Short mmCIF file of C-alpha atoms in Angstrom, two decimals:
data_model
loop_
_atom_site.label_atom_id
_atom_site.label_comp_id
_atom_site.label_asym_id
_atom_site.label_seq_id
_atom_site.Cartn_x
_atom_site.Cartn_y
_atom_site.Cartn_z
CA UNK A 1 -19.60 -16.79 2.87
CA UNK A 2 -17.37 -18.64 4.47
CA UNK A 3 -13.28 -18.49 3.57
CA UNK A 4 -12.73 -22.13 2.32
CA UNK A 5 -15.65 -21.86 0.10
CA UNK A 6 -14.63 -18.36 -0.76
CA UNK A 7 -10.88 -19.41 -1.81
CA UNK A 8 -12.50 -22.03 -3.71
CA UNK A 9 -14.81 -20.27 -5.68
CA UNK A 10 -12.37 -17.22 -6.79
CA UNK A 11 -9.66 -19.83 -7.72
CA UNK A 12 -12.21 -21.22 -10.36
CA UNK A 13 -13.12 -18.25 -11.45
CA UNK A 14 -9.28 -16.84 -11.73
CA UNK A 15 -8.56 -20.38 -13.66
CA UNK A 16 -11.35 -19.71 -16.33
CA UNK A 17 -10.51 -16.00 -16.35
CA UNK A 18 -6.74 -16.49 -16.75
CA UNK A 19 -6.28 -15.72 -20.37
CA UNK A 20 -8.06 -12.40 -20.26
CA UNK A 21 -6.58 -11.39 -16.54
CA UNK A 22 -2.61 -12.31 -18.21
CA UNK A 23 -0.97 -8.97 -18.03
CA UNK A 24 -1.13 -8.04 -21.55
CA UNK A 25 2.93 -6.75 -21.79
CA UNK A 26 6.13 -9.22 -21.18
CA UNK A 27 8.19 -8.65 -17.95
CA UNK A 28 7.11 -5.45 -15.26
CA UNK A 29 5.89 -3.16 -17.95
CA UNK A 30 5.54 0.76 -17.93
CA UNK A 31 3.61 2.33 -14.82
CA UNK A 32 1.22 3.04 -17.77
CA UNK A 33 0.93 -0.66 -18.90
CA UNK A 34 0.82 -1.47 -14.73
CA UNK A 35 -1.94 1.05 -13.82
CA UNK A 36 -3.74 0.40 -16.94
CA UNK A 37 -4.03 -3.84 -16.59
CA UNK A 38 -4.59 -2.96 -12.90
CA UNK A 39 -7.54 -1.53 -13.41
CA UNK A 40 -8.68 -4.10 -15.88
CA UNK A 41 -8.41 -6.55 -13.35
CA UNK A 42 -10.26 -4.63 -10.50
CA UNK A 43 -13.23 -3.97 -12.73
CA UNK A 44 -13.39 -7.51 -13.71
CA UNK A 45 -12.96 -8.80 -10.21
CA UNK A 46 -15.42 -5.98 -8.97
CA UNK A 47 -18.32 -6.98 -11.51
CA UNK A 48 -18.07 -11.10 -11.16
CA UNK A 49 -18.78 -9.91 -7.33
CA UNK A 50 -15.62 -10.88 -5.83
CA UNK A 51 -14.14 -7.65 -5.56
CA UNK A 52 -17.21 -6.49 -3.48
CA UNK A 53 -16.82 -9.08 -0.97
CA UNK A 54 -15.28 -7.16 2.20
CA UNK A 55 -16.53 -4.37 2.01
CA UNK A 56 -19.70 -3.16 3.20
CA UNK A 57 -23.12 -2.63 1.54
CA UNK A 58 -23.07 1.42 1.80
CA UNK A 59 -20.74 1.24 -0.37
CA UNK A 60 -22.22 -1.29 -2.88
CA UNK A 61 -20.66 -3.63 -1.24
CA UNK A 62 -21.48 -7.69 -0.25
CA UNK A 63 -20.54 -7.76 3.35
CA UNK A 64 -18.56 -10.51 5.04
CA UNK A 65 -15.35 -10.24 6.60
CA UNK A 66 -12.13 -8.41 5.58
CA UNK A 67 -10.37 -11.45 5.32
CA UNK A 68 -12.16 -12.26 1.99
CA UNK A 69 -10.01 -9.10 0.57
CA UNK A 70 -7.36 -10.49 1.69
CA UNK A 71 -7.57 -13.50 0.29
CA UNK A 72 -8.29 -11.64 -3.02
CA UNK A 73 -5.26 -9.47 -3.03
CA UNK A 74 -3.36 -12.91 -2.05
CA UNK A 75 -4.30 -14.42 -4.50
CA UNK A 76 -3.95 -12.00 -7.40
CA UNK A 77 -0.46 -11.69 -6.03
CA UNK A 78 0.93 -15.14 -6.07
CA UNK A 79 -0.46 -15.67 -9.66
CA UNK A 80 1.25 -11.89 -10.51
CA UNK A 81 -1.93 -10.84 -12.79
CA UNK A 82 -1.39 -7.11 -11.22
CA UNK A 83 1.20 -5.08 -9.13
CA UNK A 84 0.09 -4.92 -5.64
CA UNK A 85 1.16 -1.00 -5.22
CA UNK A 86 -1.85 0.53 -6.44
CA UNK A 87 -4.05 -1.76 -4.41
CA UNK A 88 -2.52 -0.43 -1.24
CA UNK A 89 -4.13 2.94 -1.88
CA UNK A 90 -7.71 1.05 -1.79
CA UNK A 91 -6.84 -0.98 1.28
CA UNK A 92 -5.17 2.13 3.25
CA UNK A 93 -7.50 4.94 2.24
CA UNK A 94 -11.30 3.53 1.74
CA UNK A 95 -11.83 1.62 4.82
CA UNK A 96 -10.98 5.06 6.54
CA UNK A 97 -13.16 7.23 4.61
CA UNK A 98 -15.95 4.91 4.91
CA UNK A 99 -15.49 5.24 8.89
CA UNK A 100 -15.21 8.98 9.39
CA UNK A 101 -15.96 10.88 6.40
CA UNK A 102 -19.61 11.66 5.56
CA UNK A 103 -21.88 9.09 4.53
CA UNK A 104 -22.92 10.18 1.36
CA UNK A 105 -19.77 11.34 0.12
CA UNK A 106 -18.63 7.72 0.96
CA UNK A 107 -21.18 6.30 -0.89
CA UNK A 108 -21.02 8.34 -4.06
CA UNK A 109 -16.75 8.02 -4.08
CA UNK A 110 -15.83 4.74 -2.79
CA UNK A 111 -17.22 2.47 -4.94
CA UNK A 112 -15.68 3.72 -8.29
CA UNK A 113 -12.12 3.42 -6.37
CA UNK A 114 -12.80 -0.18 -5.46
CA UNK A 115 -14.17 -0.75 -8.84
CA UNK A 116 -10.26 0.04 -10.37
CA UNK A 117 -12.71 3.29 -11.90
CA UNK A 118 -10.31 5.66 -10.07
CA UNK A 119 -7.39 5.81 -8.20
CA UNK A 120 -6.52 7.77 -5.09
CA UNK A 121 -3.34 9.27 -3.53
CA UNK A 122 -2.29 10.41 -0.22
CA UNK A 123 -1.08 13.55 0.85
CA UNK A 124 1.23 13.26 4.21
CA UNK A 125 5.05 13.84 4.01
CA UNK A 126 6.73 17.04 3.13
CA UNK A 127 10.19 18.43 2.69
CA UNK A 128 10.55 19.40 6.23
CA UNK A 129 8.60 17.33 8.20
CA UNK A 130 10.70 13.78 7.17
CA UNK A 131 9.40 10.90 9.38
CA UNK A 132 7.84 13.68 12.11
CA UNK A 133 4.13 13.89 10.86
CA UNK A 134 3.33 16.42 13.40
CA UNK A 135 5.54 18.86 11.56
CA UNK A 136 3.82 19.37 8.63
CA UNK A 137 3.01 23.12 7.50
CA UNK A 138 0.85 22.53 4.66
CA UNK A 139 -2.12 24.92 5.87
CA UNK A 140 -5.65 25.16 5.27
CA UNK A 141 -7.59 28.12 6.06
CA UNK A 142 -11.15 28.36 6.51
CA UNK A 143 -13.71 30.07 3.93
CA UNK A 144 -17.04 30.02 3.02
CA UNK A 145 -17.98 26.76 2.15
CA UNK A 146 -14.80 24.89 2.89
CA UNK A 147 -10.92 25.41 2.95
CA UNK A 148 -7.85 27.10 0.96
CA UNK A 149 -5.26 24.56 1.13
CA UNK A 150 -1.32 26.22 0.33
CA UNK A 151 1.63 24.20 0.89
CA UNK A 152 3.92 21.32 -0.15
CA UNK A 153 3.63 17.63 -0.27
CA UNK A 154 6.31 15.18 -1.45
CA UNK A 155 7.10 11.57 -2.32
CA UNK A 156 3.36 11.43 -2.80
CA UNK A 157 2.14 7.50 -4.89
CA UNK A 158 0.17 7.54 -8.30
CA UNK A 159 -0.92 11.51 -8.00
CA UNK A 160 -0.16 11.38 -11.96
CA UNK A 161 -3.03 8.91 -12.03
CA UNK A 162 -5.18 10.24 -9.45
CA UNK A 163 -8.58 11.58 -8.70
CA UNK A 164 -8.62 11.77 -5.22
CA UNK A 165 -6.33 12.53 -2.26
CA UNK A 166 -6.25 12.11 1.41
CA UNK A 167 -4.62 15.15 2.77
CA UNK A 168 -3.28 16.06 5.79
CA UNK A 169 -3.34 20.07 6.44
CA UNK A 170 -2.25 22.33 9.59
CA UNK A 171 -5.95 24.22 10.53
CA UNK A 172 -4.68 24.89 14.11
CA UNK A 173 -1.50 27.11 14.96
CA UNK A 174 1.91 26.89 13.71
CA UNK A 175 2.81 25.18 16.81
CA UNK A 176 0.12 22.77 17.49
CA UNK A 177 1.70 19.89 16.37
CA UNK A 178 -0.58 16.60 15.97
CA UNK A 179 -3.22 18.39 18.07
CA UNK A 180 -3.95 20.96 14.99
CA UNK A 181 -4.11 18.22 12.21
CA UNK A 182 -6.90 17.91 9.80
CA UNK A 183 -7.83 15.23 7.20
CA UNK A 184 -9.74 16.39 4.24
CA UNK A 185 -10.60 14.67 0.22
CA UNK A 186 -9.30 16.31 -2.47
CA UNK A 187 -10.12 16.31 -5.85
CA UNK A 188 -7.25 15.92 -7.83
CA UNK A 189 -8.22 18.28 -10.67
CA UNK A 190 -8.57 21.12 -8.55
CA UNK A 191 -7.49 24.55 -9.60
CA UNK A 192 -4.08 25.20 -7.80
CA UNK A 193 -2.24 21.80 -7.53
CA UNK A 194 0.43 21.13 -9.63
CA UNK A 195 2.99 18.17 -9.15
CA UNK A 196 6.44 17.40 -10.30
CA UNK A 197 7.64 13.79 -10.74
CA UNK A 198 10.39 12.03 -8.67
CA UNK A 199 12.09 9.36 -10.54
CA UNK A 200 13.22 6.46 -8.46
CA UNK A 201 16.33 4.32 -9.09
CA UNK A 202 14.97 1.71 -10.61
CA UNK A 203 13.55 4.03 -13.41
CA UNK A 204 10.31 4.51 -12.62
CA UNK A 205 8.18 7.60 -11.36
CA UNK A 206 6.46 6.07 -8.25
CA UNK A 207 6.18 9.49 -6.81
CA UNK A 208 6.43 13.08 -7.20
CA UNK A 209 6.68 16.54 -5.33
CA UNK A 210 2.91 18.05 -5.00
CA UNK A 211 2.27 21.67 -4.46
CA UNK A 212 -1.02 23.38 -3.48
CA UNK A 213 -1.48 27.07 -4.41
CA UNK A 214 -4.73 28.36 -2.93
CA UNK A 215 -6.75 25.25 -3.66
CA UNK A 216 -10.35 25.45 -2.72
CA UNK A 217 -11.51 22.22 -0.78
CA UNK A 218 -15.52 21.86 0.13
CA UNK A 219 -16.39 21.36 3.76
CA UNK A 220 -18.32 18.24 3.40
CA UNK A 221 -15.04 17.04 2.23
CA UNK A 222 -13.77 16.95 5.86
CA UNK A 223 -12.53 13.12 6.84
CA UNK A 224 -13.02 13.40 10.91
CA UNK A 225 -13.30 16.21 13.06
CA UNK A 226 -11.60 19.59 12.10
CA UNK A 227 -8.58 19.26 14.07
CA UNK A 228 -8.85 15.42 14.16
CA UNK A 229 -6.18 14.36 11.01
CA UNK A 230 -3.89 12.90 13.49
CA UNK A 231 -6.28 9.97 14.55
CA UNK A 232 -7.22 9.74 10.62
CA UNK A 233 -3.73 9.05 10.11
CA UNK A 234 -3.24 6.77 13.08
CA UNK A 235 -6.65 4.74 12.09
CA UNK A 236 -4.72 4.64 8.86
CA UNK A 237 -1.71 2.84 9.60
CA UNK A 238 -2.83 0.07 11.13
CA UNK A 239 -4.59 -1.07 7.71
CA UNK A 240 -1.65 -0.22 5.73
CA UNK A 241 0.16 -2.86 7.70
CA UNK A 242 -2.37 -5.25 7.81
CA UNK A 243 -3.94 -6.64 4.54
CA UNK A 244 -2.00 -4.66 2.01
CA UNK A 245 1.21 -6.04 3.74
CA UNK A 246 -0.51 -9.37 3.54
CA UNK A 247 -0.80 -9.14 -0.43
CA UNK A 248 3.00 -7.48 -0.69
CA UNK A 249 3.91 -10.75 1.53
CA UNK A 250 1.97 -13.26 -1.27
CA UNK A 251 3.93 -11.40 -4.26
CA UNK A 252 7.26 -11.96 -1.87
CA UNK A 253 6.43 -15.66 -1.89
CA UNK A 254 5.92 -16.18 -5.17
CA UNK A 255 9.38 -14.41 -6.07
CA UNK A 256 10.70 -16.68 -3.17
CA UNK A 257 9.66 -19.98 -5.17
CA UNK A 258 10.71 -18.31 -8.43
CA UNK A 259 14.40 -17.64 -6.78
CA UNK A 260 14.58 -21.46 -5.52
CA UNK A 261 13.57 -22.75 -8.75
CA UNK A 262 16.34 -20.69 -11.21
CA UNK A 263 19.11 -21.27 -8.46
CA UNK A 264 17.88 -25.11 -9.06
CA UNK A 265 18.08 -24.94 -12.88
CA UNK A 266 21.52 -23.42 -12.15
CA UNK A 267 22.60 -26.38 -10.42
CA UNK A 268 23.83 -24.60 -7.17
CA UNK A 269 23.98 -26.99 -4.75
CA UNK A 270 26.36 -25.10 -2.32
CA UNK A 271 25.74 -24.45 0.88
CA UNK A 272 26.25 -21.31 0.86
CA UNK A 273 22.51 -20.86 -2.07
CA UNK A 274 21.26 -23.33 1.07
CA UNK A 275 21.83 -20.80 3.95
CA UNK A 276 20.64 -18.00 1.90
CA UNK A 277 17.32 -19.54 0.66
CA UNK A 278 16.89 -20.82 3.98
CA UNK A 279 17.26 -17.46 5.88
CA UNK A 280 14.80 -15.74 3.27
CA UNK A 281 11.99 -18.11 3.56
CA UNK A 282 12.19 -17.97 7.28
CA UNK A 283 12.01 -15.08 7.30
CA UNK A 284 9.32 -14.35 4.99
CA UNK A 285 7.29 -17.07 6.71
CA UNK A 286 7.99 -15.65 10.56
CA UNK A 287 6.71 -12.33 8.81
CA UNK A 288 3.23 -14.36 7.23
CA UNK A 289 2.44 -15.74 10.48
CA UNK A 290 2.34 -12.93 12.26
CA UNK A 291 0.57 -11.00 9.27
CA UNK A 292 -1.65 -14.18 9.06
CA UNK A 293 -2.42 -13.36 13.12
CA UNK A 294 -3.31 -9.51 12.06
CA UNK A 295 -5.47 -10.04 9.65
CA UNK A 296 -7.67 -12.56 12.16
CA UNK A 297 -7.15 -10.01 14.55
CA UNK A 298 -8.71 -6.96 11.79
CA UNK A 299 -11.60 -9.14 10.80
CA UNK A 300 -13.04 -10.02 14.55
CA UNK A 301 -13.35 -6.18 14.83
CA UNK A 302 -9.84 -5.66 17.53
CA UNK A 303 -8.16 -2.31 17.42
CA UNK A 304 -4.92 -2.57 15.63
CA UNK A 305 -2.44 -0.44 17.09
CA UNK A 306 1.60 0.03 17.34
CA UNK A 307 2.13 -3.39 17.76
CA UNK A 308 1.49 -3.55 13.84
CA UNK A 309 5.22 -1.73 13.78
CA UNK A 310 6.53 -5.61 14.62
CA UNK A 311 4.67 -6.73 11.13
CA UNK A 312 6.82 -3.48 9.10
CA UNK A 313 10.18 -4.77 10.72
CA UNK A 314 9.34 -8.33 9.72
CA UNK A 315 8.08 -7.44 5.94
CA UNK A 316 10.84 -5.15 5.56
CA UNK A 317 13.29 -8.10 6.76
CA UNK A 318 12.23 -10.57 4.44
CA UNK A 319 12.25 -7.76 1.48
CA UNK A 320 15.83 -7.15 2.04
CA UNK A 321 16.91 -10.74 2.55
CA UNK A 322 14.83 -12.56 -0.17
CA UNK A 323 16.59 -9.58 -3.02
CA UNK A 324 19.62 -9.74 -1.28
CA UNK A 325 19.90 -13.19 -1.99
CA UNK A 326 18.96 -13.24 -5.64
CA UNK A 327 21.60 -10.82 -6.28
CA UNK A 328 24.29 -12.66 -4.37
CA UNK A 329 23.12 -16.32 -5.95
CA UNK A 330 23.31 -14.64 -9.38
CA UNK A 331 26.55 -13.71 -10.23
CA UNK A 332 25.93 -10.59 -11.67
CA UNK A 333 22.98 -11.09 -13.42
CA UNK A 334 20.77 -8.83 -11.50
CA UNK A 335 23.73 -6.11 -11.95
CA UNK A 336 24.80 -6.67 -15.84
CA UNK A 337 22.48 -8.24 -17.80
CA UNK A 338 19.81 -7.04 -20.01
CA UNK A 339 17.28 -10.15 -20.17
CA UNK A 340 13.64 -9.36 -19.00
CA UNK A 341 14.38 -12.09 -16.15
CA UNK A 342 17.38 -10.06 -14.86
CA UNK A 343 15.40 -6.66 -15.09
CA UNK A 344 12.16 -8.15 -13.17
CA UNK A 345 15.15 -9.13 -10.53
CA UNK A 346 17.29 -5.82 -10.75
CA UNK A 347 13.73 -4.04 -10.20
CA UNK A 348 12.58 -5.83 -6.88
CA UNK A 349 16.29 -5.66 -5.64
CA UNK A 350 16.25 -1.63 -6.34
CA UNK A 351 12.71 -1.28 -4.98
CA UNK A 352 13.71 -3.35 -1.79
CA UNK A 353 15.77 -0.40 -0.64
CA UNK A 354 12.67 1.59 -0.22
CA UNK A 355 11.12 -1.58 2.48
CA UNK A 356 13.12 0.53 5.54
CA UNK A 357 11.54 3.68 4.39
CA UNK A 358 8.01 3.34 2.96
CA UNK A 359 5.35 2.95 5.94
CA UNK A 360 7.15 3.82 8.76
CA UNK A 361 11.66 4.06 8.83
CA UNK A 362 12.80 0.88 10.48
CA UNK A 363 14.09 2.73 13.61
CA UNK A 364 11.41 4.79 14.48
CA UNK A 365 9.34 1.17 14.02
CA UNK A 366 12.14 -0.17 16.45
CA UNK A 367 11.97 2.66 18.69
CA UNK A 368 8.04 2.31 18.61
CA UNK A 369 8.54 -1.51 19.72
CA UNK A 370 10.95 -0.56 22.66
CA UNK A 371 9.47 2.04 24.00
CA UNK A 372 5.89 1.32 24.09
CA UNK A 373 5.48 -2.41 23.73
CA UNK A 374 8.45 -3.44 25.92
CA UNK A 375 8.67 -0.62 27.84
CA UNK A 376 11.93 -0.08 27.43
CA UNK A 377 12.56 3.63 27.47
CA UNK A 378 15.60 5.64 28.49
CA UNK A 379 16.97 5.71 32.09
CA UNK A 380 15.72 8.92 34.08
#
């Protein structure tokens, strides 16, 4: 199916759909409400056959390009019938274990996740390994039948509401950095792993601290090669920052037109609300062109690689600036007051600190950009 006729169709079906889509709960909700209404609207996407589109038949999928997802997750975005944070986990993690982990434990797992039937986490930071993902300790150990996995994993997404995580363990020696990596699937509910929430400051639990004591992982669970989890992780990235920062950049849109349109209602005229809504939407725009030119890029099969690190600076840019503003052109509001309107704004602005963090820090991106896209590395 072709994208126009695509677009076209799901837009009908979103307009006759729109009363039972409607997040059932006034302003952001709890993460309960949010998970809950997401996976209402997967399923019902899913079974009308639109959330199938993208994905391929192994996986009870319809085929066609990986633009139609896109234009899915766009979509569901700039109307705001779910959060787009939950959907990253399908668009970061399931195209990557339907490439390298074992057919049939593809087929049997990944259709239930797209469905919005479960949700999966991923397992990469820890305590002491910060932004250096070839530090990580967490080991697994080989048994019959599989791996003992014992270690520590934090600021780990939606484990509370998880069945399944992508882990990254250390199976080669202390000091084998990325060479000794290995990906594995987890089941959630596995003896041994216990996790402590981390409470963000905009009041929600996003993430938490995950520990693994002795957990026993099957070997058909293996994503790669043994020893392989460092190209899992790179294959990984690139689709984090291509159509799940697509969606993110269709929710910052519609938040852009929602700013314009209350600074209009204010009456702010100045030129100052003029240079700041003009700096955020060119921003935002400069970031969905060259998102716009990655997802073309996904779809006619081209390996994404570190130049996706210029598509994190631009997303996080246009984060920053398009909250920035609505705190500056408000007065206070976002601050002070109590009105769901301000708390949907005092929410983004708060989560907008995390855009230099999540993904990738900004100056490791930069660094990434400099050294090995313009060759611009330190004098000898």
């Amino acid at each position: 199916m072709d994208t126009a006729t695509f677009r076209r169709e799901l837009e009908e079906w979103l307009d006759a759909n729109a009363e039972e889509l409607a997040p059932p709960y006034e302003g952001a909700g709890t993460m309960d409400e949010q998970l809950a209404h997401y996976s209402h609207v997967k399923r019902a996407l899913y079974d009308a056959g639109f959330g199938r589109y993208g994905w391929p038949e192994s996986v009870n999928g319809l085929g066609g390009s990986p633009l139609l997802r896109a234009i899915v997750g766009e979509e569901i975005n700039l109307r705001g019938l779910a959060d787009p944070s939950p959907w990253t986990m399908i668009e970061v993690l399931a195209p990557t274990v339907i490439d390298l982990a074992r057919p049939e434990i593809a087929a049997n797992l990944v259709p239930p996740f797209i469905r919005g039937d479960e949700m999966w986490c991923q397992g990469f930071s820890e305590p002491d390994a910060g932004s250096d993902l070839a530090s990580i300790s967490c080991r697994a150990a080989k048994t019959d039948g599989g791996w003992v996995v014992s270690g520590q994993k934090i600021w780990t997404s939606f484990i509370q509401y998880a069945q399944r995580c992508v882990l990254l363990v250390r199976t080669g020696e202390p000091g084998s950095a990325h060479r000794g990596i290995t990906a594995l699937l987890v089941d959630v509910d596995s003896p041994g792993i216990t996790f402590s929430p981390i409470e963000t400051m905009h009041g929600r639990h996003d993430f938490a601290e995950v520990y693994y004591d002795e957990v026993f992982v099957p070997s058909n669970r293996l994503i790669g090669e043994e020893n392989g989890g460092w190209q899992v992780a790179m294959d990984i990235l690139p689709y984090e920052r291509s159509t799940t920062f697509w969606h993110r950049g269709a929710l910052l849109h519609r938040r852009c037109s929602d700013l314009v349109a209350q600074v209009a209602a204010l009456g702010d005229r100045s030129d100052t609300a003029a240079k700041a809504l003009g700096q955020a939407f060119q921003s935002l725009i400069a970031f969905r062109s060259r998102s716009r030119d990655t997802q073309h890029r996904l779809a006619g099969g081209q390996q994404l690689g570190v130049e996706t690190s210029i598509d994190k600076i631009l997303i996080t840019s246009a984060e920053l600036e398009l909250f920035e503003a609505a705190r500056d052109l408000f007065g206070g509001a976002v601050e002070f007051d109590d009105d769901l309107d301000a708390a949907m704004w005092r929410t983004d602005y708060l989560y907008s600190k995390a855009a230099p963090i999540y993904g990738g820090t900004a100056e490791i991106q930069r660094n990434i950009v400099a050294r090995r896209l313009l060759d611009l590395g330190p004098e000898s």
